[in-house]
Coordinates of C-alpha atoms in Angstrom, one line a residue:
Chain A
M1 CA 10.2 36.1 24.6
N2 CA 7.4 34.0 26.0
T3 CA 5.5 31.6 23.8
T4 CA 1.7 32.2 24.0
I5 CA -0.8 29.6 22.9
L6 CA -4.4 30.8 22.7
F7 CA -7.0 28.2 23.3
A8 CA -9.9 29.2 20.9
G9 CA -12.0 26.2 21.2
G10 CA -14.9 27.6 23.1
A11 CA -15.5 28.0 26.9
A12 CA -17.2 24.6 27.2
R13 CA -14.2 22.7 25.9
W14 CA -11.6 24.4 28.0
P15 CA -12.2 22.3 31.1
I16 CA -11.8 19.2 29.0
W17 CA -8.7 20.2 27.2
E18 CA -6.7 22.3 29.7
A19 CA -5.1 19.5 31.6
P20 CA -4.2 17.2 28.7
L21 CA -2.8 20.1 26.7
R22 CA -0.7 21.3 29.7
R23 CA 0.5 17.7 30.2
A24 CA 1.4 17.2 26.6
L25 CA 3.2 20.5 26.3
E26 CA 5.2 19.7 29.5
E27 CA 6.1 16.2 28.1
S28 CA 7.4 17.9 25.0
G29 CA 9.5 20.3 27.0
I30 CA 7.6 23.3 25.8
H31 CA 7.4 26.3 28.2
A32 CA 4.4 28.3 27.1
D33 CA 1.5 30.4 28.3
L34 CA -1.6 28.4 27.5
T35 CA -4.5 30.8 27.9
T36 CA -8.1 31.4 26.8
S37 CA -7.4 35.2 26.4
A38 CA -4.5 37.1 25.0
A39 CA -3.8 40.3 23.0
P40 CA -3.8 39.0 19.4
E41 CA -0.3 40.5 18.6
T42 CA 1.2 38.3 21.4
V43 CA -0.2 35.0 20.2
D44 CA 2.2 32.4 18.7
F45 CA -0.2 29.5 18.2
I46 CA -4.0 29.2 18.1
V47 CA -5.6 26.0 19.2
Y48 CA -8.9 26.0 17.4
A49 CA -12.3 24.3 17.3
P50 CA -15.6 25.6 15.9
S51 CA -17.5 27.5 18.5
G52 CA -19.3 30.8 19.1
D53 CA -16.4 32.6 20.6
I54 CA -13.6 31.9 18.2
P55 CA -11.8 34.7 16.3
A56 CA -13.7 35.6 13.1
D57 CA -10.9 37.9 12.0
F58 CA -7.3 36.5 12.1
T59 CA -5.7 39.6 10.7
P60 CA -4.5 41.0 14.1
F61 CA -2.7 37.7 14.9
I62 CA 0.5 39.0 13.3
R63 CA 2.9 36.8 15.2
C64 CA 0.8 33.6 14.9
R65 CA 2.9 30.8 13.4
A66 CA 0.0 28.3 13.0
V67 CA -3.6 27.6 13.7
L68 CA -3.9 24.1 15.1
S69 CA -7.4 22.6 14.7
L70 CA -8.7 20.2 17.2
W71 CA -11.0 18.8 14.5
A72 CA -10.3 16.7 11.4
G73 CA -12.8 18.6 9.4
V74 CA -11.7 22.2 8.8
E75 CA -14.3 23.4 6.3
R76 CA -15.7 26.1 8.6
I77 CA -12.3 27.8 9.1
A78 CA -10.5 26.9 5.8
S79 CA -12.8 29.3 3.9
N80 CA -12.0 32.3 6.2
T81 CA -10.0 34.6 4.0
T82 CA -8.5 36.5 6.9
L83 CA -6.7 33.3 7.9
T84 CA -3.3 33.6 6.1
Q85 CA -1.4 31.7 8.8
P86 CA -0.7 28.0 8.2
L87 CA -3.7 25.8 9.2
C88 CA -3.2 22.3 10.5
R89 CA -6.0 19.6 10.6
M90 CA -6.2 17.3 13.6
V91 CA -5.0 13.8 12.7
D92 CA -5.6 12.2 16.1
P93 CA -4.7 8.5 16.5
G94 CA -7.5 8.2 19.0
L95 CA -10.0 9.8 16.6
T96 CA -8.9 7.4 13.8
Q97 CA -9.2 4.5 16.2
G98 CA -12.7 5.6 17.2
M99 CA -13.8 5.9 13.6
V100 CA -12.5 2.4 12.7
E101 CA -14.5 1.0 15.6
Y102 CA -17.7 2.9 14.6
V103 CA -17.4 1.9 10.9
T104 CA -16.4 -1.7 11.6
G105 CA -19.2 -2.0 14.2
H106 CA -21.9 -0.6 11.9
V107 CA -20.7 -2.5 8.9
L108 CA -20.9 -5.7 10.9
R109 CA -24.3 -4.7 12.3
H110 CA -25.8 -4.4 8.9
H111 CA -23.9 -7.4 7.6
L112 CA -25.1 -9.7 10.4
G113 CA -28.6 -8.2 10.4
L114 CA -28.4 -7.3 14.1
D115 CA -31.4 -4.9 14.0
A116 CA -33.7 -7.8 12.9
I117 CA -32.2 -10.1 15.5
L118 CA -32.8 -7.5 18.3
R119 CA -36.4 -6.9 17.0
S120 CA -37.3 -10.6 16.9
Q121 CA -36.6 -12.0 20.4
N122 CA -40.0 -13.6 20.2
G123 CA -39.4 -17.3 20.7
R124 CA -39.3 -18.1 17.0
W125 CA -36.2 -20.2 16.1
N126 CA -35.2 -19.4 12.5
P127 CA -31.6 -20.6 12.1
V128 CA -30.5 -18.8 8.9
A129 CA -27.0 -17.5 9.0
P130 CA -26.0 -14.4 7.0
P131 CA -23.7 -14.9 4.0
L132 CA -20.0 -14.6 4.7
A133 CA -18.3 -11.2 4.5
T134 CA -16.7 -12.3 1.3
K135 CA -20.1 -12.0 -0.4
R136 CA -20.6 -8.4 0.9
P137 CA -18.5 -5.9 -1.0
V138 CA -18.0 -2.6 0.9
G139 CA -17.2 0.7 -0.8
I140 CA -15.3 3.3 1.1
L141 CA -15.6 6.8 -0.4
G142 CA -12.5 8.8 0.7
L143 CA -9.1 7.2 1.3
G144 CA -7.6 9.8 3.6
E145 CA -6.3 8.9 7.1
L146 CA -9.8 7.7 8.2
G147 CA -11.0 6.0 5.1
A148 CA -7.8 4.1 4.6
A149 CA -7.8 2.9 8.2
C150 CA -11.4 1.7 7.9
A151 CA -10.7 0.0 4.6
N152 CA -7.7 -1.9 5.9
T153 CA -9.6 -3.1 9.0
L154 CA -12.6 -4.3 7.0
A155 CA -10.3 -6.1 4.5
T156 CA -8.6 -7.8 7.4
I157 CA -12.0 -9.1 8.6
G158 CA -12.7 -10.5 5.2
F159 CA -14.9 -8.0 3.3
P160 CA -14.0 -7.3 -0.3
V161 CA -13.2 -3.6 0.0
M162 CA -13.3 -1.0 -2.8
G163 CA -11.9 2.4 -2.0
W164 CA -12.6 5.6 -4.0
S165 CA -10.7 8.8 -3.9
R166 CA -10.7 11.9 -6.1
S167 CA -7.1 11.4 -7.1
E168 CA -5.5 8.0 -7.7
K169 CA -4.3 6.1 -4.6
T170 CA -3.0 2.6 -3.8
L171 CA -3.8 0.6 -0.7
Q172 CA -2.9 -3.0 0.0
D173 CA -5.8 -5.4 0.0
V174 CA -8.2 -2.7 -1.2
D175 CA -9.4 -2.2 -4.8
C176 CA -8.7 1.4 -5.4
Y177 CA -10.8 3.5 -7.8
H178 CA -10.8 7.2 -8.7
G179 CA -12.5 9.8 -10.9
D180 CA -16.1 9.9 -11.8
E181 CA -16.2 6.6 -13.6
G182 CA -14.5 4.9 -10.7
L183 CA -17.2 6.3 -8.3
S184 CA -19.9 4.8 -10.5
A185 CA -18.2 1.4 -10.5
V186 CA -17.9 1.4 -6.7
L187 CA -21.5 2.4 -6.2
R188 CA -22.7 -0.3 -8.7
R189 CA -20.8 -3.1 -6.9
A190 CA -21.0 -2.2 -3.2
K191 CA -23.6 -3.6 -0.9
I192 CA -22.5 -1.2 1.9
V193 CA -21.2 2.3 1.2
V194 CA -19.2 4.3 3.8
T195 CA -18.7 8.0 3.1
L196 CA -15.5 9.4 4.6
L197 CA -14.8 12.4 2.3
P198 CA -14.0 15.9 3.4
A199 CA -16.6 18.6 3.0
T200 CA -15.6 20.6 0.0
T201 CA -17.4 22.2 -2.9
A202 CA -16.3 19.2 -5.0
T203 CA -17.9 16.7 -2.5
E204 CA -21.1 18.5 -1.8
N205 CA -24.1 16.3 -2.6
I206 CA -21.7 13.8 -4.1
L207 CA -24.3 11.2 -3.3
D208 CA -27.2 12.8 -5.2
A209 CA -30.3 11.2 -6.8
R210 CA -28.3 10.2 -9.9
R211 CA -25.6 8.4 -8.0
L212 CA -27.9 6.9 -5.4
A213 CA -29.8 5.3 -8.4
L214 CA -26.6 3.4 -9.3
L215 CA -26.7 1.4 -6.0
Q216 CA -27.9 -2.1 -5.8
Q217 CA -31.4 -2.5 -4.5
G218 CA -31.4 -2.5 -0.7
A219 CA -27.8 -1.2 -0.3
T220 CA -26.7 0.2 3.0
I221 CA -25.2 3.7 3.5
I222 CA -23.1 4.6 6.5
N223 CA -22.1 8.3 6.7
P224 CA -19.7 9.2 9.5
G225 CA -18.0 11.8 7.3
R226 CA -19.8 15.0 6.6
G227 CA -23.5 15.9 6.3
S228 CA -23.0 17.8 3.1
L229 CA -21.8 14.6 1.2
I230 CA -25.4 13.4 0.7
D231 CA -28.4 15.1 -0.8
D232 CA -30.9 14.6 2.1
D233 CA -34.0 14.7 -0.1
A234 CA -32.6 12.3 -2.6
L235 CA -31.6 9.9 0.2
L236 CA -35.1 10.0 1.6
G237 CA -36.5 9.2 -1.8
A238 CA -34.1 6.3 -2.2
L239 CA -35.0 5.0 1.3
N240 CA -38.7 5.3 0.5
S241 CA -38.4 3.4 -2.7
G242 CA -36.2 0.7 -1.1
Q243 CA -33.3 1.4 -3.4
V244 CA -31.4 2.2 -0.2
G245 CA -32.2 -0.4 2.5
H246 CA -30.8 1.5 5.4
A247 CA -28.8 4.6 6.2
T248 CA -26.8 5.0 9.4
L249 CA -26.0 8.7 9.7
D250 CA -23.6 10.4 12.2
V251 CA -23.3 13.8 10.6
F252 CA -25.9 16.3 9.3
R253 CA -26.2 19.7 7.6
T254 CA -27.6 21.0 10.9
E255 CA -26.4 19.7 14.2
P256 CA -27.9 18.8 16.5
L257 CA -30.3 17.2 14.0
P258 CA -33.6 19.1 14.5
I259 CA -36.2 17.0 16.3
E260 CA -38.7 17.4 13.4
H261 CA -36.2 16.1 10.8
P262 CA -37.6 13.1 9.0
F263 CA -34.4 11.1 9.6
W264 CA -35.3 10.7 13.3
S265 CA -38.5 8.8 12.7
H266 CA -37.6 7.0 9.4
P267 CA -37.7 3.3 10.0
R268 CA -34.7 2.8 7.6
V269 CA -32.5 5.5 9.2
T270 CA -30.3 5.2 12.3
V271 CA -29.2 8.6 13.7
T272 CA -26.1 8.7 15.8
P273 CA -25.2 12.1 17.3
H274 CA -21.8 12.9 15.7
I275 CA -19.9 10.4 17.9
A276 CA -18.1 8.4 15.2
A277 CA -15.0 10.5 15.3
D278 CA -14.5 12.2 18.6
T279 CA -11.2 13.9 19.1
R280 CA -9.7 12.3 22.2
P281 CA -8.0 15.0 24.3
E282 CA -5.2 12.7 25.6
T283 CA -3.9 11.6 22.2
A284 CA -4.9 14.8 20.3
S285 CA -3.0 17.0 22.8
R286 CA 0.2 15.2 22.0
V287 CA -0.4 16.0 18.3
I288 CA -0.9 19.7 19.2
A289 CA 2.2 19.8 21.4
E290 CA 4.3 18.2 18.6
N291 CA 3.2 20.8 16.1
V292 CA 4.0 23.6 18.6
R293 CA 7.4 22.1 19.1
R294 CA 7.9 21.9 15.3
G295 CA 6.7 25.4 14.8
L296 CA 9.1 26.7 17.4
A297 CA 12.0 24.7 16.0
G298 CA 11.2 25.9 12.4
E299 CA 10.5 22.3 11.3
P300 CA 7.7 21.4 8.9
L301 CA 4.3 21.2 10.5
M302 CA 2.3 18.0 10.4
H303 CA -1.2 17.8 8.7
L304 CA -1.0 21.2 6.9
V305 CA -4.3 22.0 5.1
D306 CA -4.1 22.6 1.4
R307 CA -6.2 25.8 1.4
E308 CA -7.1 25.4 -2.2
A309 CA -8.4 21.8 -1.9
G310 CA -9.9 22.8 1.5
Y311 CA -8.6 19.8 3.5
Chain B
M1 CA -13.7 -51.9 -5.6
N2 CA -16.0 -48.9 -5.5
T3 CA -15.6 -46.3 -2.9
T4 CA -18.9 -45.7 -1.1
I5 CA -19.5 -42.5 0.9
L6 CA -22.6 -42.6 3.1
F7 CA -24.2 -39.2 3.8
A8 CA -25.6 -39.6 7.3
G9 CA -26.5 -36.0 7.9
G10 CA -30.3 -36.2 7.9
A11 CA -32.7 -36.0 5.0
A12 CA -33.2 -32.2 5.4
R13 CA -29.5 -31.5 4.8
W14 CA -29.0 -33.8 1.8
P15 CA -30.4 -31.2 -0.8
I16 CA -28.0 -28.6 0.6
W17 CA -25.0 -30.8 0.6
E18 CA -25.3 -33.1 -2.3
A19 CA -24.1 -30.7 -5.0
P20 CA -21.2 -29.1 -3.2
L21 CA -20.0 -32.6 -2.0
R22 CA -20.1 -34.0 -5.5
R23 CA -18.3 -31.0 -6.9
A24 CA -15.6 -31.2 -4.2
L25 CA -15.1 -34.9 -4.7
E26 CA -14.8 -34.4 -8.5
E27 CA -12.3 -31.6 -8.0
S28 CA -10.2 -33.9 -5.9
G29 CA -10.3 -36.6 -8.5
I30 CA -12.2 -39.0 -6.3
H31 CA -14.6 -41.4 -8.0
A32 CA -17.0 -42.6 -5.4
D33 CA -20.7 -43.4 -4.8
L34 CA -22.1 -40.7 -2.7
T35 CA -25.4 -41.9 -1.3
T36 CA -27.9 -41.6 1.5
S37 CA -28.4 -45.3 1.8
A38 CA -26.0 -48.2 1.6
A39 CA -25.5 -51.6 3.2
P40 CA -23.2 -50.9 6.2
E41 CA -20.5 -53.4 5.2
T42 CA -20.0 -51.6 1.9
V43 CA -19.4 -48.1 3.3
D44 CA -15.9 -46.6 3.2
F45 CA -16.6 -43.2 4.7
I46 CA -19.5 -41.7 6.7
V47 CA -20.2 -38.0 6.4
Y48 CA -22.0 -37.2 9.6
A49 CA -24.1 -34.5 11.2
P50 CA -26.4 -34.9 14.3
S51 CA -30.0 -35.7 13.1
G52 CA -32.8 -38.2 13.9
D53 CA -31.8 -40.7 11.2
I54 CA -28.1 -41.1 11.8
P55 CA -26.6 -44.5 12.7
A56 CA -26.8 -45.2 16.4
D57 CA -24.7 -48.3 16.1
F58 CA -21.5 -48.1 14.1
T59 CA -20.5 -51.8 14.6
P60 CA -21.8 -53.0 11.2
F61 CA -19.7 -50.5 9.4
I62 CA -16.8 -52.9 9.2
R63 CA -15.0 -51.3 6.2
C64 CA -15.5 -47.7 7.2
R65 CA -12.2 -45.8 7.3
A66 CA -13.4 -42.7 8.9
V67 CA -16.5 -40.8 10.2
L68 CA -16.2 -37.2 8.9
S69 CA -18.3 -34.8 10.9
L70 CA -19.9 -31.8 9.2
W71 CA -19.9 -30.0 12.6
A72 CA -17.0 -28.7 14.7
G73 CA -18.7 -29.9 17.9
V74 CA -18.6 -33.7 18.1
E75 CA -19.8 -34.3 21.7
R76 CA -23.0 -36.1 20.6
I77 CA -21.0 -38.7 18.6
A78 CA -17.7 -38.8 20.4
S79 CA -19.3 -40.5 23.4
N80 CA -20.8 -43.3 21.2
T81 CA -18.9 -46.4 22.3
T82 CA -19.8 -48.4 19.1
L83 CA -17.8 -45.8 17.1
T84 CA -14.3 -47.4 16.9
Q85 CA -13.5 -45.9 13.5
P86 CA -11.4 -42.7 13.3
L87 CA -13.6 -39.6 13.9
C88 CA -12.7 -36.2 12.3
R89 CA -14.1 -32.9 13.4
M90 CA -15.0 -30.3 10.8
V91 CA -12.5 -27.4 10.7
D92 CA -14.2 -25.4 7.9
P93 CA -12.5 -22.1 6.9
G94 CA -16.0 -20.8 6.1
L95 CA -17.2 -21.8 9.6
T96 CA -14.2 -20.1 11.3
Q97 CA -14.8 -17.0 9.2
G98 CA -18.5 -16.9 10.1
M99 CA -17.6 -17.3 13.8
V100 CA -15.1 -14.4 13.6
E101 CA -17.7 -12.2 12.0
Y102 CA -20.3 -13.1 14.6
V103 CA -18.0 -12.6 17.6
T104 CA -16.5 -9.4 16.2
G105 CA -19.9 -8.0 15.4
H106 CA -21.4 -8.7 18.8
V107 CA -18.3 -7.5 20.7
L108 CA -18.5 -4.2 18.7
R109 CA -22.3 -4.1 19.2
H110 CA -21.8 -4.2 23.0
H111 CA -18.7 -2.0 22.9
L112 CA -20.4 0.7 20.9
G113 CA -23.7 0.4 22.8
L114 CA -25.7 -0.2 19.6
D115 CA -28.8 -1.6 21.4
A116 CA -29.2 1.7 23.2
I117 CA -28.6 3.7 20.0
L118 CA -31.3 1.7 18.2
R119 CA -33.7 2.1 21.1
S120 CA -33.3 5.9 21.3
Q121 CA -34.1 7.2 17.9
N122 CA -36.2 9.8 19.6
G123 CA -34.8 13.2 18.6
R124 CA -32.6 13.6 21.6
W125 CA -29.0 14.5 20.7
N126 CA -26.7 13.2 23.3
P127 CA -23.2 13.2 21.8
V128 CA -21.3 10.9 24.1
A129 CA -18.8 8.6 22.3
P130 CA -18.0 5.3 23.9
P131 CA -14.5 4.7 25.2
L132 CA -11.9 3.4 22.8
A133 CA -11.5 -0.4 22.5
T134 CA -8.2 -0.1 24.3
K135 CA -10.3 0.5 27.4
R136 CA -12.4 -2.6 27.0
P137 CA -10.5 -5.9 27.7
V138 CA -12.1 -9.0 26.1
G139 CA -11.6 -12.5 27.5
I140 CA -11.8 -15.4 25.1
L141 CA -12.3 -18.8 26.8
G142 CA -11.0 -21.4 24.5
L143 CA -8.1 -21.0 22.1
G144 CA -8.8 -23.7 19.6
E145 CA -9.3 -22.9 15.9
L146 CA -12.3 -20.6 16.5
G147 CA -11.1 -18.9 19.7
A148 CA -7.7 -18.1 18.3
A149 CA -9.1 -16.7 15.1
C150 CA -11.6 -14.5 17.1
A151 CA -8.8 -13.4 19.5
N152 CA -6.5 -12.4 16.7
T153 CA -9.2 -10.3 14.9
L154 CA -10.3 -8.5 18.1
A155 CA -6.6 -7.7 18.9
T156 CA -6.2 -6.3 15.4
I157 CA -9.1 -4.0 15.9
G158 CA -7.6 -2.7 19.1
F159 CA -9.1 -4.6 22.0
P160 CA -6.8 -5.8 24.7
V161 CA -7.5 -9.6 24.4
M162 CA -6.9 -12.2 27.1
G163 CA -7.2 -15.8 26.0
W164 CA -7.8 -18.8 28.3
S165 CA -7.2 -22.5 27.5
R166 CA -7.1 -25.6 29.7
S167 CA -3.4 -26.2 28.7
E168 CA -0.8 -23.5 28.1
K169 CA -0.9 -21.8 24.7
T170 CA 0.9 -18.9 23.1
L171 CA -0.7 -16.5 20.6
Q172 CA 0.8 -13.2 19.3
D173 CA -0.9 -10.1 20.6
V174 CA -3.0 -12.1 23.0
D175 CA -2.3 -12.4 26.7
C176 CA -2.6 -16.2 27.3
Y177 CA -3.8 -17.7 30.5
H178 CA -4.4 -21.3 31.5
G179 CA -5.5 -23.4 34.5
D180 CA -8.0 -22.5 37.2
E181 CA -6.2 -19.5 38.5
G182 CA -5.7 -18.2 34.9
L183 CA -9.5 -18.4 34.4
S184 CA -10.2 -16.4 37.5
A185 CA -7.7 -13.7 36.4
V186 CA -9.4 -13.4 33.0
L187 CA -12.9 -13.3 34.5
R188 CA -11.8 -10.5 36.9
R189 CA -10.3 -8.3 34.2
A190 CA -12.5 -8.8 31.2
K191 CA -15.4 -6.5 30.4
I192 CA -16.6 -8.8 27.6
V193 CA -16.3 -12.6 27.9
V194 CA -16.6 -14.9 24.8
T195 CA -17.0 -18.6 25.5
L196 CA -15.6 -20.8 22.7
L197 CA -14.7 -24.0 24.6
P198 CA -15.7 -27.5 23.4
A199 CA -18.5 -29.3 25.3
T200 CA -16.7 -31.8 27.6
T201 CA -17.3 -33.0 31.1
A202 CA -14.4 -30.6 32.1
T203 CA -16.1 -27.6 30.6
E204 CA -19.7 -28.3 31.7
N205 CA -21.0 -25.3 33.7
I206 CA -17.5 -23.8 33.7
L207 CA -19.3 -20.5 34.1
D208 CA -21.1 -21.3 37.3
A209 CA -22.3 -19.0 40.1
R210 CA -18.9 -18.9 41.7
R211 CA -17.1 -17.9 38.5
L212 CA -19.8 -15.5 37.3
A213 CA -19.3 -13.7 40.7
L214 CA -15.7 -12.9 39.7
L215 CA -16.9 -10.8 36.7
Q216 CA -16.8 -7.0 36.8
Q217 CA -20.2 -5.4 37.5
G218 CA -22.1 -5.2 34.2
A219 CA -19.8 -7.4 32.2
T220 CA -21.1 -8.8 28.9
I221 CA -21.1 -12.5 28.1
I222 CA -21.2 -13.8 24.5
N223 CA -21.7 -17.6 24.1
P224 CA -21.4 -18.9 20.6
G225 CA -19.6 -22.1 21.9
R226 CA -21.8 -24.6 23.6
G227 CA -24.9 -24.4 25.8
S228 CA -23.4 -26.6 28.5
L229 CA -20.6 -24.1 29.2
I230 CA -22.8 -21.9 31.3
D231 CA -25.0 -22.7 34.3
D232 CA -28.3 -21.2 33.0
D233 CA -29.8 -20.6 36.5
A234 CA -26.6 -19.0 37.7
L235 CA -26.6 -16.8 34.6
L236 CA -30.2 -15.7 35.1
G237 CA -29.3 -14.8 38.7
A238 CA -26.3 -12.8 37.6
L239 CA -28.3 -11.0 35.0
N240 CA -31.1 -10.2 37.5
S241 CA -28.6 -8.8 40.0
G242 CA -26.8 -6.7 37.3
Q243 CA -23.5 -8.5 37.8
V244 CA -23.8 -9.5 34.2
G245 CA -25.0 -6.6 32.1
H246 CA -26.0 -8.5 29.0
A247 CA -25.7 -12.0 27.6
T248 CA -25.8 -12.8 23.9
L249 CA -26.4 -16.5 23.5
D250 CA -26.3 -18.6 20.3
V251 CA -26.2 -22.1 21.8
F252 CA -28.5 -23.8 24.4
R253 CA -28.9 -27.0 26.3
T254 CA -32.1 -27.6 24.3
E255 CA -32.3 -26.4 20.7
P256 CA -34.5 -24.9 19.4
L257 CA -34.6 -22.9 22.7
P258 CA -38.2 -23.6 24.0
I259 CA -40.5 -20.7 23.7
E260 CA -41.2 -20.6 27.4
H261 CA -37.5 -20.4 28.3
P262 CA -36.8 -17.2 30.3
F263 CA -33.9 -16.2 28.0
W264 CA -36.3 -15.3 25.3
S265 CA -38.0 -12.5 27.2
H266 CA -35.2 -11.4 29.5
P267 CA -34.4 -7.8 28.7
R268 CA -30.7 -8.4 29.2
V269 CA -30.5 -11.5 27.0
T270 CA -30.2 -11.7 23.2
V271 CA -31.0 -15.1 21.7
T272 CA -29.5 -16.0 18.3
P273 CA -30.6 -19.3 16.8
H274 CA -27.3 -21.3 16.6
I275 CA -26.1 -19.3 13.6
A276 CA -22.7 -18.1 14.8
A277 CA -20.9 -21.0 13.3
D278 CA -22.7 -22.4 10.4
T279 CA -20.8 -25.0 8.4
R280 CA -20.6 -23.6 4.8
P281 CA -21.3 -26.4 2.3
E282 CA -18.9 -25.0 -0.3
T283 CA -15.8 -24.7 1.9
A284 CA -16.6 -27.7 4.2
S285 CA -17.2 -30.1 1.2
R286 CA -13.6 -29.4 0.2
V287 CA -12.4 -30.4 3.6
I288 CA -14.5 -33.6 3.4
A289 CA -13.1 -34.4 0.0
E290 CA -9.5 -33.9 1.1
N291 CA -10.0 -36.3 4.1
V292 CA -11.5 -38.9 1.8
R293 CA -8.5 -38.5 -0.5
R294 CA -6.2 -38.9 2.4
G295 CA -8.1 -41.9 3.7
L296 CA -7.9 -43.6 0.3
A297 CA -4.2 -42.8 0.0
G298 CA -3.4 -44.0 3.5
E299 CA -2.2 -40.5 4.5
P300 CA -2.9 -39.1 8.0
L301 CA -6.4 -37.6 8.3
M302 CA -6.9 -34.0 9.2
H303 CA -8.7 -32.9 12.5
L304 CA -8.8 -36.3 14.1
V305 CA -10.8 -36.2 17.4
D306 CA -8.9 -37.2 20.6
R307 CA -11.6 -39.5 21.9
E308 CA -10.4 -39.3 25.5
A309 CA -10.5 -35.4 25.5
G310 CA -13.7 -35.5 23.5
Y311 CA -12.7 -32.9 20.9

């Protein structure tokens, strides 16, 4: 019987993904029909990304062994009750690498005061060096694949790094905290906070007015995780009062961020258009192919989503 | 006999250095008179930094065991023929750390296109992620203490790093080149070039018009090393033609950089006011104290300058 892989990532993504997926499947020795259209009962695997034309009802996919997400964040599909098939998140080495570069770059940007340097090319010579990284504790909220990779790189550069996760974790060279009290401790000490938690009901508005008030005066927030992690109004209030000195935001409750949203024009906000963690077709296709191979061989799938936790 | 240490770093620096130096000397168990004024024949060590009121003639310092520079770059004093006493450069772990932060921050700034992001907070959502660091080869000219530290950190982050030095060197995870042909090879392949060579007659204008022409179209130059490494007029020509896409310069032939200098207003130049490698009084004072201890104990001094090479 043929293996059928349905690409349900939206018509716009197909031209980007078709060649790398075919190449990765071939390199894994998998003979399969990779298609954008198939009778549901013939589909063995669904390659998924949020889009207008994805299946809303997974019930007819009776033969489907797994839904393989092209995205790390699966909140849009994880709550679909018709999806009873195994669901796998994307853990793309290219995506992780891109996130590390984004987070490290923006942490160093704020640490070195680059915005002020770029604004003041005015002939005035004011040779004041920033403090060393050792004086600038960074808090990373979320110690999954992405948070852990960022924490490790920042620690290597010399920042004192505190990591926070819901459940207890241990990382070398990172002070690990967990639970509600742990979160308060991190927020009180960090001068730069990076939010890399998954979007779940437990993390919604985790940075609310109460928790933002724990931050040091002028602290920096970098959110490349999920828009729902921060209470937007509370953040605007904290920015206006100077409690938060700057927020660099890559993710939003509504994307694209509407042109009238106050974040765009706020002098203490930098908007980046959801570019911190781009899935890279070349590396991600290899992950998809490996999971197809495992599914066909009856081996355990990689990066299975815990449907109760939602990530 | 008392040990006398003359602080010859200029009146403006004395308030910054006095306390950390006294603390470091005390921690090393050294009993010495640390002073800004002493009869030359009574001075055992000179702590030196370029300034208007430093000794121009070292001949009367007949008892002086060593001149201990607070700066890494010693070209201003190394050529002083009256200085026959041993001369030590500063190799300050804090200075090296600061340089690593500056170089890593500016490499990531250019890599991630942060200038364009900061300029375009205009409501337009254009989600194009930069390529991964693996696609952005960085060339480091100079593999001394500072160049090697920067090369290692950039390699850890994921950049392919090429290092160049006059004589052959080997570094883990860094492709090392040397000699004139090696320099050409690095310049042809690098998308970002960082200049961290000492200022000597051999490195003066090492990036001249001929070598700048070897660069890829739109390459970035970051010079936190010495102003004399680059031919300013050739650089302006390469910036105007677009051969060099951007230059971030921390050091200049004349400092402060005169307000009328074209670098200040050039749209493709970022001027930083010699802040990349600030000697940090706390860490550097410990290095000074250790060299005083060694000098008194007759042990070999650290970081002795090779007067012929000039560094």
